[in-house]
Amino acid sequence: MGIANQVAIVTGATRGIGKAIALTLLDAGAKVVVCGRNQELLNEYNQPNVLPIKADVSKPNEVDQIIKQVLDKWGRIDILVNNAGITRDGLLMRMSDEDWQQVLDVNLSGAFYLCRSAIRPMMKQRSGKIVNISSVIGVTGNPGQINYAAAKAGLIGLTKSLAKEVASRGILVNAVAPGYIDTDMTNQLSEQQKEAIVKMIPLGRTGTVEDVAQLVYFLVSDANKYITGQTIHVDGGLVI
Ligand code: NAD
């Protein structure tokens, strides 16, 4: 699954799934741009093959700066993983405009801005791999998460359309839909809620960040030559 010396961008790489993806790609020999909002956490990546960039993916001008800095330093972009995401849960009746908009801005518009800025260099190279981190919630829906479900479903539509737009240029675009993965994002649930979720998972356990990172690694590697426009679930069978 060769990706040695390829240039990858991973957003939301300061912790959780994004950090696991960044470390997996680094281990495989890639040069990795780690993007996040917390400079101290970004500085923890103290390795020569890492370019840490503090940026908010929901701001198009900051996203353009990420792409500019990567091209200035390494001259190409082979891999883009749109992982940055947030939740602001609440029932529809009580959901504020801000909670709706923020979740759409980070999870969906953030990926759109990065794809738009990264696609030109990829098209010139006539190669590239993009993975958008969606969620099973974007497929099944979930009460209390209409903003998050709408954003994650939107990412799946974006993925399919972009895959068709750029296939002729040798660029593959896929979505990954994790189920319940143990991270800070899911830590907020009570033990009782977690037990109820595990009962619904055929493989009988919650997922790890490595479970997701290994799938992303395969999709962006040279081993994947013929999968594009797909949404691949990594959920222990939760959505069968
Ligand atoms: P997390 O909260 O631990 O990490 C999210 C990362 O995104 C952090 O590094 C955070 O700083 C970054 N981020 C947030 N807003 C940002 C912004 N505006 N600009 C730049 N970076 C920003 O979450 P996680 O569990 O690791 O989730 C990672 C991705 O996987 C998210 O897109 C999430 O929706 C998705 N996901 C997670 C689960 C799960 O069970 N944990 C399930 C399905 C999908």
mmCIF file of N, CA and C in Angstrom, residues 9 11 33 35 51 53-73 77 80 82 109-121:
data_model
loop_
_atom_site.group_PDB
_atom_site.id
_atom_site.type_symbol
_atom_site.label_atom_id
_atom_site.label_comp_id
_atom_site.label_asym_id
_atom_site.label_seq_id
_atom_site.Cartn_x
_atom_site.Cartn_y
_atom_site.Cartn_z
ATOM 1 N N ILE A 9 -2.737 15.889 3.106
ATOM 2 C CA ILE A 9 -3.300 16.888 4.037
ATOM 3 C C ILE A 9 -4.359 16.174 4.862
ATOM 4 N N THR A 11 -7.130 17.163 7.845
ATOM 5 C CA THR A 11 -7.713 18.230 8.669
ATOM 6 C C THR A 11 -8.218 17.635 9.988
ATOM 7 N N VAL A 33 0.660 17.150 6.022
ATOM 8 C CA VAL A 33 0.253 18.461 6.508
ATOM 9 C C VAL A 33 -0.844 18.216 7.536
ATOM 10 N N CYS A 35 -3.509 19.729 9.997
ATOM 11 C CA CYS A 35 -4.226 20.989 10.119
ATOM 12 C C CYS A 35 -5.201 20.905 11.288
ATOM 13 N N LEU A 51 4.190 19.085 8.289
ATOM 14 C CA LEU A 51 4.004 20.541 8.212
ATOM 15 C C LEU A 51 2.730 20.881 8.992
ATOM 16 N N ILE A 53 -0.162 23.229 10.290
ATOM 17 C CA ILE A 53 -0.775 24.499 9.890
ATOM 18 C C ILE A 53 -2.027 24.738 10.729
ATOM 19 N N LYS A 54 -2.003 25.872 11.455
ATOM 20 C CA LYS A 54 -3.171 26.236 12.257
ATOM 21 C C LYS A 54 -4.170 26.936 11.341
ATOM 22 N N ALA A 55 -5.358 26.366 11.242
ATOM 23 C CA ALA A 55 -6.366 26.983 10.367
ATOM 24 C C ALA A 55 -7.749 26.480 10.750
ATOM 25 N N ASP A 56 -8.734 27.321 10.460
ATOM 26 C CA ASP A 56 -10.126 26.954 10.665
ATOM 27 C C ASP A 56 -10.690 26.597 9.288
ATOM 28 N N VAL A 57 -11.100 25.335 9.113
ATOM 29 C CA VAL A 57 -11.526 24.888 7.774
ATOM 30 C C VAL A 57 -12.830 25.544 7.319
ATOM 31 N N SER A 58 -13.540 26.175 8.253
ATOM 32 C CA SER A 58 -14.799 26.817 7.851
ATOM 33 C C SER A 58 -14.576 28.214 7.273
ATOM 34 N N LYS A 59 -13.294 28.612 7.188
ATOM 35 C CA LYS A 59 -12.973 29.946 6.641
ATOM 36 C C LYS A 59 -12.245 29.771 5.303
ATOM 37 N N PRO A 60 -12.900 30.115 4.190
ATOM 38 C CA PRO A 60 -12.296 29.836 2.871
ATOM 39 C C PRO A 60 -10.925 30.480 2.683
ATOM 40 N N ASN A 61 -10.720 31.684 3.237
ATOM 41 C CA ASN A 61 -9.402 32.329 3.049
ATOM 42 C C ASN A 61 -8.313 31.561 3.797
ATOM 43 N N GLU A 62 -8.650 30.987 4.967
ATOM 44 C CA GLU A 62 -7.650 30.199 5.713
ATOM 45 C C GLU A 62 -7.348 28.887 4.975
ATOM 46 N N VAL A 63 -8.369 28.325 4.356
ATOM 47 C CA VAL A 63 -8.161 27.091 3.579
ATOM 48 C C VAL A 63 -7.251 27.363 2.391
ATOM 49 N N ASP A 64 -7.471 28.467 1.694
ATOM 50 C CA ASP A 64 -6.599 28.808 0.557
ATOM 51 C C ASP A 64 -5.150 28.939 1.020
ATOM 52 N N GLN A 65 -4.952 29.472 2.237
ATOM 53 C CA GLN A 65 -3.596 29.610 2.781
ATOM 54 C C GLN A 65 -2.958 28.243 3.052
ATOM 55 N N ILE A 66 -3.767 27.278 3.505
ATOM 56 C CA ILE A 66 -3.224 25.921 3.731
ATOM 57 C C ILE A 66 -2.642 25.404 2.420
ATOM 58 N N ILE A 67 -3.443 25.496 1.372
ATOM 59 C CA ILE A 67 -3.029 24.928 0.078
ATOM 60 C C ILE A 67 -1.778 25.660 -0.435
ATOM 61 N N LYS A 68 -1.766 26.986 -0.264
ATOM 62 C CA LYS A 68 -0.613 27.769 -0.732
ATOM 63 C C LYS A 68 0.661 27.320 -0.003
ATOM 64 N N GLN A 69 0.551 27.162 1.332
ATOM 65 C CA GLN A 69 1.745 26.770 2.109
ATOM 66 C C GLN A 69 2.245 25.386 1.725
ATOM 67 N N VAL A 70 1.316 24.463 1.466
ATOM 68 C CA VAL A 70 1.719 23.108 1.077
ATOM 69 C C VAL A 70 2.445 23.149 -0.261
ATOM 70 N N LEU A 71 1.874 23.878 -1.217
ATOM 71 C CA LEU A 71 2.490 23.935 -2.549
ATOM 72 C C LEU A 71 3.844 24.634 -2.486
ATOM 73 N N ASP A 72 3.944 25.685 -1.640
ATOM 74 C CA ASP A 72 5.240 26.371 -1.491
ATOM 75 C C ASP A 72 6.295 25.419 -0.950
ATOM 76 N N LYS A 73 5.893 24.563 0.021
ATOM 77 C CA LYS A 73 6.888 23.700 0.674
ATOM 78 C C LYS A 73 7.171 22.424 -0.129
ATOM 79 N N ILE A 77 0.092 17.988 -4.171
ATOM 80 C CA ILE A 77 -0.847 17.429 -3.183
ATOM 81 C C ILE A 77 -1.353 16.103 -3.754
ATOM 82 N N LEU A 80 -5.867 14.102 0.149
ATOM 83 C CA LEU A 80 -6.592 15.046 1.019
ATOM 84 C C LEU A 80 -7.597 14.244 1.842
ATOM 85 N N ASN A 82 -10.488 14.970 4.471
ATOM 86 C CA ASN A 82 -11.334 15.948 5.159
ATOM 87 C C ASN A 82 -11.959 15.280 6.367
ATOM 88 N N SER A 109 -19.108 22.629 4.559
ATOM 89 C CA SER A 109 -18.444 23.692 3.791
ATOM 90 C C SER A 109 -16.929 23.568 3.902
ATOM 91 N N GLY A 110 -16.431 23.162 5.067
ATOM 92 C CA GLY A 110 -14.983 22.993 5.236
ATOM 93 C C GLY A 110 -14.436 22.017 4.199
ATOM 94 N N ALA A 111 -15.106 20.898 4.027
ATOM 95 C CA ALA A 111 -14.652 19.905 3.034
ATOM 96 C C ALA A 111 -14.754 20.472 1.621
ATOM 97 N N PHE A 112 -15.833 21.217 1.364
ATOM 98 C CA PHE A 112 -16.000 21.846 0.042
ATOM 99 C C PHE A 112 -14.831 22.799 -0.257
ATOM 100 N N TYR A 113 -14.483 23.661 0.717
ATOM 101 C CA TYR A 113 -13.399 24.624 0.478
ATOM 102 C C TYR A 113 -12.073 23.906 0.195
ATOM 103 N N LEU A 114 -11.811 22.852 0.986
ATOM 104 C CA LEU A 114 -10.542 22.138 0.788
ATOM 105 C C LEU A 114 -10.517 21.424 -0.562
ATOM 106 N N CYS A 115 -11.616 20.762 -0.917
ATOM 107 C CA CYS A 115 -11.667 20.085 -2.223
ATOM 108 C C CYS A 115 -11.452 21.106 -3.339
ATOM 109 N N ARG A 116 -12.132 22.255 -3.232
ATOM 110 C CA ARG A 116 -12.044 23.265 -4.301
ATOM 111 C C ARG A 116 -10.620 23.780 -4.462
ATOM 112 N N SER A 117 -9.924 23.987 -3.335
ATOM 113 C CA SER A 117 -8.557 24.517 -3.429
ATOM 114 C C SER A 117 -7.549 23.455 -3.852
ATOM 115 N N ALA A 118 -7.804 22.205 -3.457
ATOM 116 C CA ALA A 118 -6.803 21.151 -3.731
ATOM 117 C C ALA A 118 -6.976 20.533 -5.115
ATOM 118 N N ILE A 119 -8.141 20.728 -5.719
ATOM 119 C CA ILE A 119 -8.422 19.952 -6.936
ATOM 120 C C ILE A 119 -7.589 20.427 -8.131
ATOM 121 N N ARG A 120 -7.266 21.727 -8.170
ATOM 122 C CA ARG A 120 -6.506 22.237 -9.321
ATOM 123 C C ARG A 120 -5.118 21.583 -9.413
ATOM 124 N N PRO A 121 -4.319 21.616 -8.307
ATOM 125 C CA PRO A 121 -3.025 20.918 -8.410
ATOM 126 C C PRO A 121 -3.179 19.422 -8.697
#
